[in-house]
XYZ file of C-alpha atoms in Angstrom:
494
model
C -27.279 -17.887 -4.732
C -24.357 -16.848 -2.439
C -23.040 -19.859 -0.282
C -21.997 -17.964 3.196
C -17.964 -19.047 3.636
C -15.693 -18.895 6.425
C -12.578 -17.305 6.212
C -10.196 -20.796 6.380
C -9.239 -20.749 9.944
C -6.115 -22.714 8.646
C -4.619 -19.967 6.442
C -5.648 -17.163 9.055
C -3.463 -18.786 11.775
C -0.901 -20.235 9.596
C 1.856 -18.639 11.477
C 4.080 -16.236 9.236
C 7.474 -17.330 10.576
C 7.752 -19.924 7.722
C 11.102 -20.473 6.223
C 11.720 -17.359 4.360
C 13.836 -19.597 1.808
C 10.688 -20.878 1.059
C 9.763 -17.577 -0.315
C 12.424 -16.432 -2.179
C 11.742 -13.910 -4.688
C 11.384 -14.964 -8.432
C 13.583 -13.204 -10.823
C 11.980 -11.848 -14.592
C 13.219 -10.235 -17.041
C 13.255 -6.881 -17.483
C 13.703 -6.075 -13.724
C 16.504 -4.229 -11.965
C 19.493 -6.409 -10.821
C 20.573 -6.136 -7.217
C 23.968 -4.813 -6.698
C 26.782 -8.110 -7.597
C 27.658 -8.263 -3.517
C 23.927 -8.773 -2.787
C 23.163 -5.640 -1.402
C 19.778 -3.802 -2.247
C 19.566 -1.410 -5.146
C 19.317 2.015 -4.610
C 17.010 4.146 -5.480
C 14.957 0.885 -5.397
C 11.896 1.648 -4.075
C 8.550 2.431 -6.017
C 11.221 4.550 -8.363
C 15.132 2.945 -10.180
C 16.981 4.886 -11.299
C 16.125 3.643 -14.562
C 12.775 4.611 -13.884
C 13.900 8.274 -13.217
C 15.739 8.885 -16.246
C 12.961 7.869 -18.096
C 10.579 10.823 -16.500
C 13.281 13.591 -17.168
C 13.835 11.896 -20.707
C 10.478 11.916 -22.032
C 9.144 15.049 -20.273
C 12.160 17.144 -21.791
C 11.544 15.563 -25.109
C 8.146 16.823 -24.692
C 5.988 12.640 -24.615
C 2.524 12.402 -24.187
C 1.473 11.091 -21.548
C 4.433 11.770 -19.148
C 4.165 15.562 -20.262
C 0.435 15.805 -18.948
C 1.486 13.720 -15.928
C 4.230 16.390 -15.138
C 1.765 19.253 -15.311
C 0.153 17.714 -12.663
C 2.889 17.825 -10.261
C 4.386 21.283 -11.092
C 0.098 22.273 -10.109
C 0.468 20.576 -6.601
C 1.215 22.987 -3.848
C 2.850 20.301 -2.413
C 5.369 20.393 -5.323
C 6.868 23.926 -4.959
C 10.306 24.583 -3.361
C 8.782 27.219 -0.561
C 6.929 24.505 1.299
C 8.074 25.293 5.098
C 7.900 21.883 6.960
C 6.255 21.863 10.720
C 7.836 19.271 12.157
C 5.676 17.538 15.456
C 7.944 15.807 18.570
C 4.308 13.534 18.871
C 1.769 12.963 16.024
C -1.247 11.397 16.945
C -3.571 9.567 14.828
C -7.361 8.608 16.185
C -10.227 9.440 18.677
C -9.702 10.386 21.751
C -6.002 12.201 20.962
C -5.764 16.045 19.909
C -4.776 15.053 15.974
C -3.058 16.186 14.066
C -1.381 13.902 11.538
C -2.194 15.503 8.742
C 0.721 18.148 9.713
C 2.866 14.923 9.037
C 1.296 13.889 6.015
C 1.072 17.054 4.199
C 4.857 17.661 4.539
C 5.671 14.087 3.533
C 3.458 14.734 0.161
C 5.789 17.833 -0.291
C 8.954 15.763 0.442
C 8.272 13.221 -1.786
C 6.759 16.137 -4.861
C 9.989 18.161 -4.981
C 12.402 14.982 -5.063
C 10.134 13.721 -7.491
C 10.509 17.482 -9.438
C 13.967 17.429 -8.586
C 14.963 14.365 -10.613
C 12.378 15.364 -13.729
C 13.840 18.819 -13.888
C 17.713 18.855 -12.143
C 16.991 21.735 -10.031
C 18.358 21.594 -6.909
C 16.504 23.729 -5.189
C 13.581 20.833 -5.345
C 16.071 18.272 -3.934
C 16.734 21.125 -0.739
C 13.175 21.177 0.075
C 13.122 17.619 0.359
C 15.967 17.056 2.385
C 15.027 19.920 4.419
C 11.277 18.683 5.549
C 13.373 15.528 6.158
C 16.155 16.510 8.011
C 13.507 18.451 10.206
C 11.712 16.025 11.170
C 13.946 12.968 12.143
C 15.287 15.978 14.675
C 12.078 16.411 15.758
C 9.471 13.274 15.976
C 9.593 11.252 19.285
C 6.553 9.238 18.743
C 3.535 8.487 16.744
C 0.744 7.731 19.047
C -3.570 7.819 18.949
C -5.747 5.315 19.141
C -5.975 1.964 16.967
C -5.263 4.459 14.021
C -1.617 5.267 15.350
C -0.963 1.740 13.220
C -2.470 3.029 9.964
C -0.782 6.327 10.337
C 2.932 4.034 10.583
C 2.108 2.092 7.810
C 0.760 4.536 5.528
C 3.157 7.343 6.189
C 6.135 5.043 7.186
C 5.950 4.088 3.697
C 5.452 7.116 1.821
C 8.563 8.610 4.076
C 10.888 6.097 3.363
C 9.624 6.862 -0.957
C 10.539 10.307 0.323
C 13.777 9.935 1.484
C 14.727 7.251 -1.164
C 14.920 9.973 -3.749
C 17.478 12.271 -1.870
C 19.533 9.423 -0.172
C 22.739 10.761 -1.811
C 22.430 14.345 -1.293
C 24.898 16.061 0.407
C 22.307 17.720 3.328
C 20.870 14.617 4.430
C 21.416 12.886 7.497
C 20.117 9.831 6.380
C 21.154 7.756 9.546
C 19.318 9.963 11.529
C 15.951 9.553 9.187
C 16.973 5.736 9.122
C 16.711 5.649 13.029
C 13.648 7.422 13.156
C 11.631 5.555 10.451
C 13.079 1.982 11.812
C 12.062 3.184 15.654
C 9.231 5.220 15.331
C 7.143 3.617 12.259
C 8.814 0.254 11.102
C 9.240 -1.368 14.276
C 5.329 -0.515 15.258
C 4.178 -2.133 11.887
C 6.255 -5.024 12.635
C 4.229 -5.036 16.079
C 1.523 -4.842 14.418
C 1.540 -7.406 11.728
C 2.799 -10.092 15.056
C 0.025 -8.900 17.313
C -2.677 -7.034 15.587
C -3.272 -4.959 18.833
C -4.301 -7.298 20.679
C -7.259 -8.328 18.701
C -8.073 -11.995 16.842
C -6.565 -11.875 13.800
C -8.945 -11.371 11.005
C -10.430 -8.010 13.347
C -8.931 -6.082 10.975
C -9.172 -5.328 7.250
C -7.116 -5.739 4.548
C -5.948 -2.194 4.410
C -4.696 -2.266 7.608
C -2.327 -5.187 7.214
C -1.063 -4.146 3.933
C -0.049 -0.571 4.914
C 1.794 -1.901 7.943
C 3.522 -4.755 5.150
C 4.157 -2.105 2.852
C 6.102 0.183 5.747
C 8.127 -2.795 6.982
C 9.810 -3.535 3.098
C 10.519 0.022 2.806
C 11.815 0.376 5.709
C 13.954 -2.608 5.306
C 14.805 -1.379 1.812
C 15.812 1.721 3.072
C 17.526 0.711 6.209
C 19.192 -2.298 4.158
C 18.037 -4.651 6.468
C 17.282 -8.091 4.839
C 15.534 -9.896 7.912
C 13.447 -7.213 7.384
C 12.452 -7.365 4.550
C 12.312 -11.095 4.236
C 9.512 -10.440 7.376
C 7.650 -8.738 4.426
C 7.855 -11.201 1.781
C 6.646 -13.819 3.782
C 4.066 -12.378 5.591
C 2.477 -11.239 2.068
C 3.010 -15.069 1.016
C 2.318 -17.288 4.056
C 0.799 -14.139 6.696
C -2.285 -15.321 9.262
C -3.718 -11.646 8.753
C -6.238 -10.526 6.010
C -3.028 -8.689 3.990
C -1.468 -11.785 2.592
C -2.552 -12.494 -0.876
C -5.423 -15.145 -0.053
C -6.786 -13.362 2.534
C -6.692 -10.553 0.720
C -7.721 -12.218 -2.536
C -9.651 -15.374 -1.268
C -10.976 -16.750 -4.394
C -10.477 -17.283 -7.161
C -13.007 -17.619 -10.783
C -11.864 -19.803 -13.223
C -14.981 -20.935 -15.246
C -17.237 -18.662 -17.152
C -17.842 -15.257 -18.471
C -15.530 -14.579 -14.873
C -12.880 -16.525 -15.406
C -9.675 -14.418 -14.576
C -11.061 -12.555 -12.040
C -10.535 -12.733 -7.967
C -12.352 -11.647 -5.188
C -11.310 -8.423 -3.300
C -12.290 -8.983 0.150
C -12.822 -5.763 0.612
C -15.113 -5.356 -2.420
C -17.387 -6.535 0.315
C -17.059 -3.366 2.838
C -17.067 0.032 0.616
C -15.588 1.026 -2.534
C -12.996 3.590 -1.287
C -11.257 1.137 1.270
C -11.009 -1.728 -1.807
C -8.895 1.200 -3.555
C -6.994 2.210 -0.918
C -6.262 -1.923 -0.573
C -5.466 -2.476 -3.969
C -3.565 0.459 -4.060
C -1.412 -0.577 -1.148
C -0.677 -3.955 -2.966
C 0.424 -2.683 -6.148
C 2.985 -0.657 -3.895
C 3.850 -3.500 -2.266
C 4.461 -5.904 -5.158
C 6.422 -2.950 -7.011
C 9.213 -2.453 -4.333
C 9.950 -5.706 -4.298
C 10.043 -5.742 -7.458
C 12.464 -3.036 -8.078
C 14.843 -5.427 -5.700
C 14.578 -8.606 -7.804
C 11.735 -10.308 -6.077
C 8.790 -10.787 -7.976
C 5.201 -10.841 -6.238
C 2.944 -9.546 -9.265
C 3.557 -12.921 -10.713
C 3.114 -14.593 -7.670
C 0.233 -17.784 -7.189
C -0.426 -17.682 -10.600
C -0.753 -13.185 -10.808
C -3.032 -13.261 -8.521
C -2.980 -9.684 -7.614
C -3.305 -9.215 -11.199
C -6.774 -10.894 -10.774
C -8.067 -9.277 -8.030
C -6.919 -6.266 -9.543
C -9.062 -6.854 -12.328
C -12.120 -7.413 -10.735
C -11.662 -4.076 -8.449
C -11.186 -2.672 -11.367
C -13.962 -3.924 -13.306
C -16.089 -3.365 -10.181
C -15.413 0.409 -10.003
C -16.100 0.741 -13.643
C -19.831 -0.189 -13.288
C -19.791 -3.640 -13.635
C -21.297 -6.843 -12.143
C -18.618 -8.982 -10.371
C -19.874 -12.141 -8.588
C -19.411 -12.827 -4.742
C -19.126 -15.491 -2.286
C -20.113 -14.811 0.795
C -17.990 -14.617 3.437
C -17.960 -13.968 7.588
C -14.908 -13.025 9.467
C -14.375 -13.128 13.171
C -14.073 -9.861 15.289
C -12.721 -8.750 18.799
C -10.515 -9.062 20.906
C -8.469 -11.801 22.718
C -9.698 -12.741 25.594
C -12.627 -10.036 25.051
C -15.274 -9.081 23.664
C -15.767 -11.501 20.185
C -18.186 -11.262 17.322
C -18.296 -11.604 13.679
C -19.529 -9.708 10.793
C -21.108 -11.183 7.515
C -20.836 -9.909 3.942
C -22.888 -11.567 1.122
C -22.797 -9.213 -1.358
C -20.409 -6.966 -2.833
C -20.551 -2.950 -2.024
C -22.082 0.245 -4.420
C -20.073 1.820 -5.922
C -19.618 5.207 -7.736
C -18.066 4.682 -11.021
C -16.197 8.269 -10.617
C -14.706 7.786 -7.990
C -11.134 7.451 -8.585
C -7.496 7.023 -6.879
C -3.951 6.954 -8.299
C -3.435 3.951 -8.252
C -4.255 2.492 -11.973
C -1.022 3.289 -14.040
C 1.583 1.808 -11.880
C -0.748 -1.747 -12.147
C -1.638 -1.256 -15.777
C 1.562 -0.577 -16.777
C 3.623 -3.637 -15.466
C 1.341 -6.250 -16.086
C 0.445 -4.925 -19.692
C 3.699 -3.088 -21.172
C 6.422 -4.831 -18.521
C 5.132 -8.752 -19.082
C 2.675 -7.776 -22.476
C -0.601 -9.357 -21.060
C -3.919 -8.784 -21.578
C -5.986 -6.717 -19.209
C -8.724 -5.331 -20.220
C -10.114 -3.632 -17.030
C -6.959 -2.528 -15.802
C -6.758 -0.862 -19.245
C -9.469 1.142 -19.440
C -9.802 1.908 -15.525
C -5.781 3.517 -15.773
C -7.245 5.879 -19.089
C -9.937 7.056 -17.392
C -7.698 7.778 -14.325
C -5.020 9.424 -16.129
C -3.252 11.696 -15.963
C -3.334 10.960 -12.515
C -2.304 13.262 -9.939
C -1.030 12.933 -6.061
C -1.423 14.208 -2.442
C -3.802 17.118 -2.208
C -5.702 16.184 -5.613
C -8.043 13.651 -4.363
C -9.622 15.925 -1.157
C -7.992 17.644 1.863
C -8.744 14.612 4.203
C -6.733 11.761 4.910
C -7.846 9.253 2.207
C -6.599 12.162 -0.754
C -2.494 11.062 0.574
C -2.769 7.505 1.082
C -1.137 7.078 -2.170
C 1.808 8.888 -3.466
C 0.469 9.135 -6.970
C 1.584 10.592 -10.155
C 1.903 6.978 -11.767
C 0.898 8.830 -15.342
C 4.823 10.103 -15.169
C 6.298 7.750 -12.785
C 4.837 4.490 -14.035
C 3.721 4.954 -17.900
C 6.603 2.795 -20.198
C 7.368 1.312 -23.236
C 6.695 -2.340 -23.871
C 9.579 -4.122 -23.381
C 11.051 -6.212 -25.372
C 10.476 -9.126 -22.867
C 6.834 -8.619 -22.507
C 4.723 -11.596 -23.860
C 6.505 -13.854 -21.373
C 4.842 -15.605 -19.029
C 3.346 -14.219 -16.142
C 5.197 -16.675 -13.480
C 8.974 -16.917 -14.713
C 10.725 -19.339 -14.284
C 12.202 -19.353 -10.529
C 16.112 -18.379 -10.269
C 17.407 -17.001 -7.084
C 18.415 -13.397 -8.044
C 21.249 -12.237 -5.397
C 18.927 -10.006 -3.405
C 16.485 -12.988 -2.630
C 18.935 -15.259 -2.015
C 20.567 -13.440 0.660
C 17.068 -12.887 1.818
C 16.493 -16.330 2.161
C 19.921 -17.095 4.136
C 18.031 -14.844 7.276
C 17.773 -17.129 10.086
C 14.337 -18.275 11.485
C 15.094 -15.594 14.502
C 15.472 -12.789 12.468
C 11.812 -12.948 11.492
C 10.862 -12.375 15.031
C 9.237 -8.825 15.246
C 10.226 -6.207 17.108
C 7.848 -5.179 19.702
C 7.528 -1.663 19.779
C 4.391 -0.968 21.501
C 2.701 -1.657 24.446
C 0.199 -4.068 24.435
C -3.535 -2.509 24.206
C -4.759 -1.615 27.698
C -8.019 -2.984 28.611
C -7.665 -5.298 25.988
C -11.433 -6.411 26.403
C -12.458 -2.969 25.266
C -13.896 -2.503 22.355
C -13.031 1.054 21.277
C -9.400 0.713 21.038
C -9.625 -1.885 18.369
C -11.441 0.138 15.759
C -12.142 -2.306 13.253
C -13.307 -0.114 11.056
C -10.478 2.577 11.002
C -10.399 6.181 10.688
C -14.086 8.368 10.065
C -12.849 10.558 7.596
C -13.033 8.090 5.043
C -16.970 9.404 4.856
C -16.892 9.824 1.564
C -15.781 7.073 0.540
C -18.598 4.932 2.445
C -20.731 2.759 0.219
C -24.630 2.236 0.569
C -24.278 -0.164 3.606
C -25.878 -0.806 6.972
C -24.324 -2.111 9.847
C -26.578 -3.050 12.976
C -25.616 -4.884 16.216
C -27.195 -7.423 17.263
C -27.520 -9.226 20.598
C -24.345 -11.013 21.814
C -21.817 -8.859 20.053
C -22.671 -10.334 16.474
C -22.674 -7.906 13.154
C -24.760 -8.679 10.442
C -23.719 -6.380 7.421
C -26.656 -6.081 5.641
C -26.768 -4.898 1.788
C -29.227 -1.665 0.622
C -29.046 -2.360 -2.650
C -26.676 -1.937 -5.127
C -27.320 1.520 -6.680
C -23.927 4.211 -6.513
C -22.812 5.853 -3.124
């Protein structure tokens, strides 16, 4: 029998402006050193270089899997060197606003494709098209506006650009101040905004997803921009942040007894299967640029991402998981208020899939040589996965940049079979990180606050509707007084 549990009102408003020395990253073995004078590595976001020699390595010695993985990409239309970028001075995300984001992330998915092919293959004419949607559109974007959803689309694509440009930093053709300008103005400073403010709305009104795409767009942009405050922001607010992102929230218990011992609650697991992906997805992404800069989050409280990661996994697979129960408030401040309770965890559809499994698989099994059996089997039935424009037309098909069959498959290292929290030493890229002053983790305000804050429309707690397909078998109905009750169908597929 479920036991109904508040969210701890003491870790959602635990402010996020702790003392980043506090949070340090951990260093492990096996990961990439930051440069000797502290400053970040580069390429050092979800691919080292290390990384990339690896791809072109294997795929010209002709290695299964990576060879399968690269078939996949040279399929993508989004991976051939005629893509023509159409660059937008506004895109607009949500109701209510004449879209059309998915201009934007169409040509980011072809950015990020050809510098992908560009480093597997050495042909430069890959690398151009890159640089050339890139260069075109940090001349072009003003702003990125909509409803509610003008957060998700700077988290989600501010991310993705910043993998994008990453890859082609060095090449001759790109004005990479002029991208860094754009992605810190236009999409990192409104994810900081968002991550201090939430809109306007209490802050457990929105779901995981939300917070993590905004957490993952303020490290890469601080990666990319080399701007440690920044990134500090990000480590800490995945550590110590009051929003449902950070790792508890995100992950908020724990099973240690029993047949399900070693696995964590997804919060999400409780709203639909597709936005649990898309969460778990996002965290993976997360933990693996900082990562690739010497801070280590996979290991973090014990791997608990690796946890939660298991039971999504296990989840999706078919299986029972158990559940607490849990309620979480809703609204906004000084407005309208309810809550919403969720006692069971959502249908799901066992073939439904995302690529998202390989990266995850891969470091916790081959990189630190532990044993995860879900993860395992959910990343071989994924594989080879694929990337933008595999996974549907509509938005929820490019949330993640995919392709982790090539980017992320690896040899066990000889480290792995250490354990899964190293011992703490202060590599040179957290350290500096933790010298930031207490200021410097004050966020940037880039947007205005929401008008009519009382309304309820703008808040869209629920994000965008063309995530139909991924909806579970759930009902929502309003009560009296502004109160949700979630209410559970039954557990078959949907």
């Amino acid at each position: 029998m479920h036991v109904t549990r508040q969210i701890s009102r003491r870790s959602m408003l635990k402010a996020s402006g702790a003392a980043v020395a506090a949070t340090a990253g951990l260093v492990a073995a096996g990961r990439p050193a930051a440069a000797a004078d502290g400053a970040f590595a580069h390429p050092g976001l979800l691919h080292t270089r290390t990384d990339l020699d690896r791809m072109a390595a294997k795929v010209k010695a002709g290695a299964a899997p990576y060879t399968a993985g690269f078939a996949r990409l040279t399929a993508n239309r989004h991976a051939q060197s005629g893509w023509q970028p159409r660059p937008q001075a506004v895109v607009y995300r949500g109701s209510g606003t004449p879209e059309n984001y998915t201009i934007l992330y169409n040509d980011i998915h072809a950015a990020y494709q050809n510098a992908l092919r560009f480093h597997v293959t050495g042909e430069s004419a890959y690398a151009d098209t890159a640089v050339a949607i890139l260069n075109a559109w940090s001349s072009t974007l003003t702003a990125v506006n909509g409803s509610a959803d003008r957060f998700l689309a700077a988290g989600l694509y501010g991310y993705q650009f910043a993998n994008a440009a990453e890859l082609v930093r060095d090449h001759g053709d790109f004005e990479l101040a002029r991208f860094q300008e754009m992605l810190s103005e236009k999409f990192g400073a409104m994810s900081d905004d968002f991550l201090a403010r939430h809109n306007g709305a209490v802050v457990s009104n929105y779901w995981t997803n939300w917070d993590l795409a905004n957490m993952a767009c303020v490290l890469a942009t601080g990666i990319l921009c080399d701007d440690r405050a920044q990134v500090a922001r990000a480590v800490d607010y995945f550590k110590n942040g009051a929003g449902l992102g950070s790792i508890r929230n995100a992950i908020p218990v724990v099973y240690d007894d029993g047949a399900d011992a070693g696995l964590a609650e997804w919060l999400e697991a409780g709203r639909d299967q597709g936005h649990a992906l898309l969460g778990v997805g996002l965290m993976g992404t997360f933990c693996e640029m900082a990562w690739n800069q010497g801070i280590d989050l996979y290991g973090y409280d014990d791997s608990r991402f690796l946890k939660g990661a298991q039971y999504v996994a296990k989840w999706s697979l078919g299986g029972q998981v158990p559940f607490t129960a849990n309620t979480r408030r809703k609204g906004a401040i000084g407005g309208w208020s309810g809550s919403e309770t969720v006692t069971a965890a959502a249908g799901v559809d066992p073939a439904m899939t995302r690529p998202i499994w390989a990266m995850i698989a891969n470091h916790y099994t081959r990189r630190r040589g532990l044993s995860a059996p879900y993860l395992t089997r959910i990343a071989a039935k994924a594989a080879p996965e694929g990337g933008g424009g595999d996974y549907g037309p509509n938005s929820g098909g490019f949330d993640q940049l995919g392709f982790g069959t090539l980017t992320f498959t690896r040899d066990r290292t000889s480290t792995a079979g250490t354990s899964a929290s190293p011992s703490p030493a202060a590599s040179a890229s957290a350290s500096t990180a933790a010298s930031a002053s207490a200021s410097a983790s004050a966020p940037v305000s880039a947007s205005p606050a929401p008008s009519a804050q009382g309304g309820r429309g703008d808040l869209a707690a629920t994000g965008s509707g063309d995530v139909v397909g991924w909806t579970a078998a759930t009902g929502i109905t309003a009560l009296a007084g502004g109160l949700l009750l979630l209410r559970r169908r039954g557990r078959r597929a949907g």
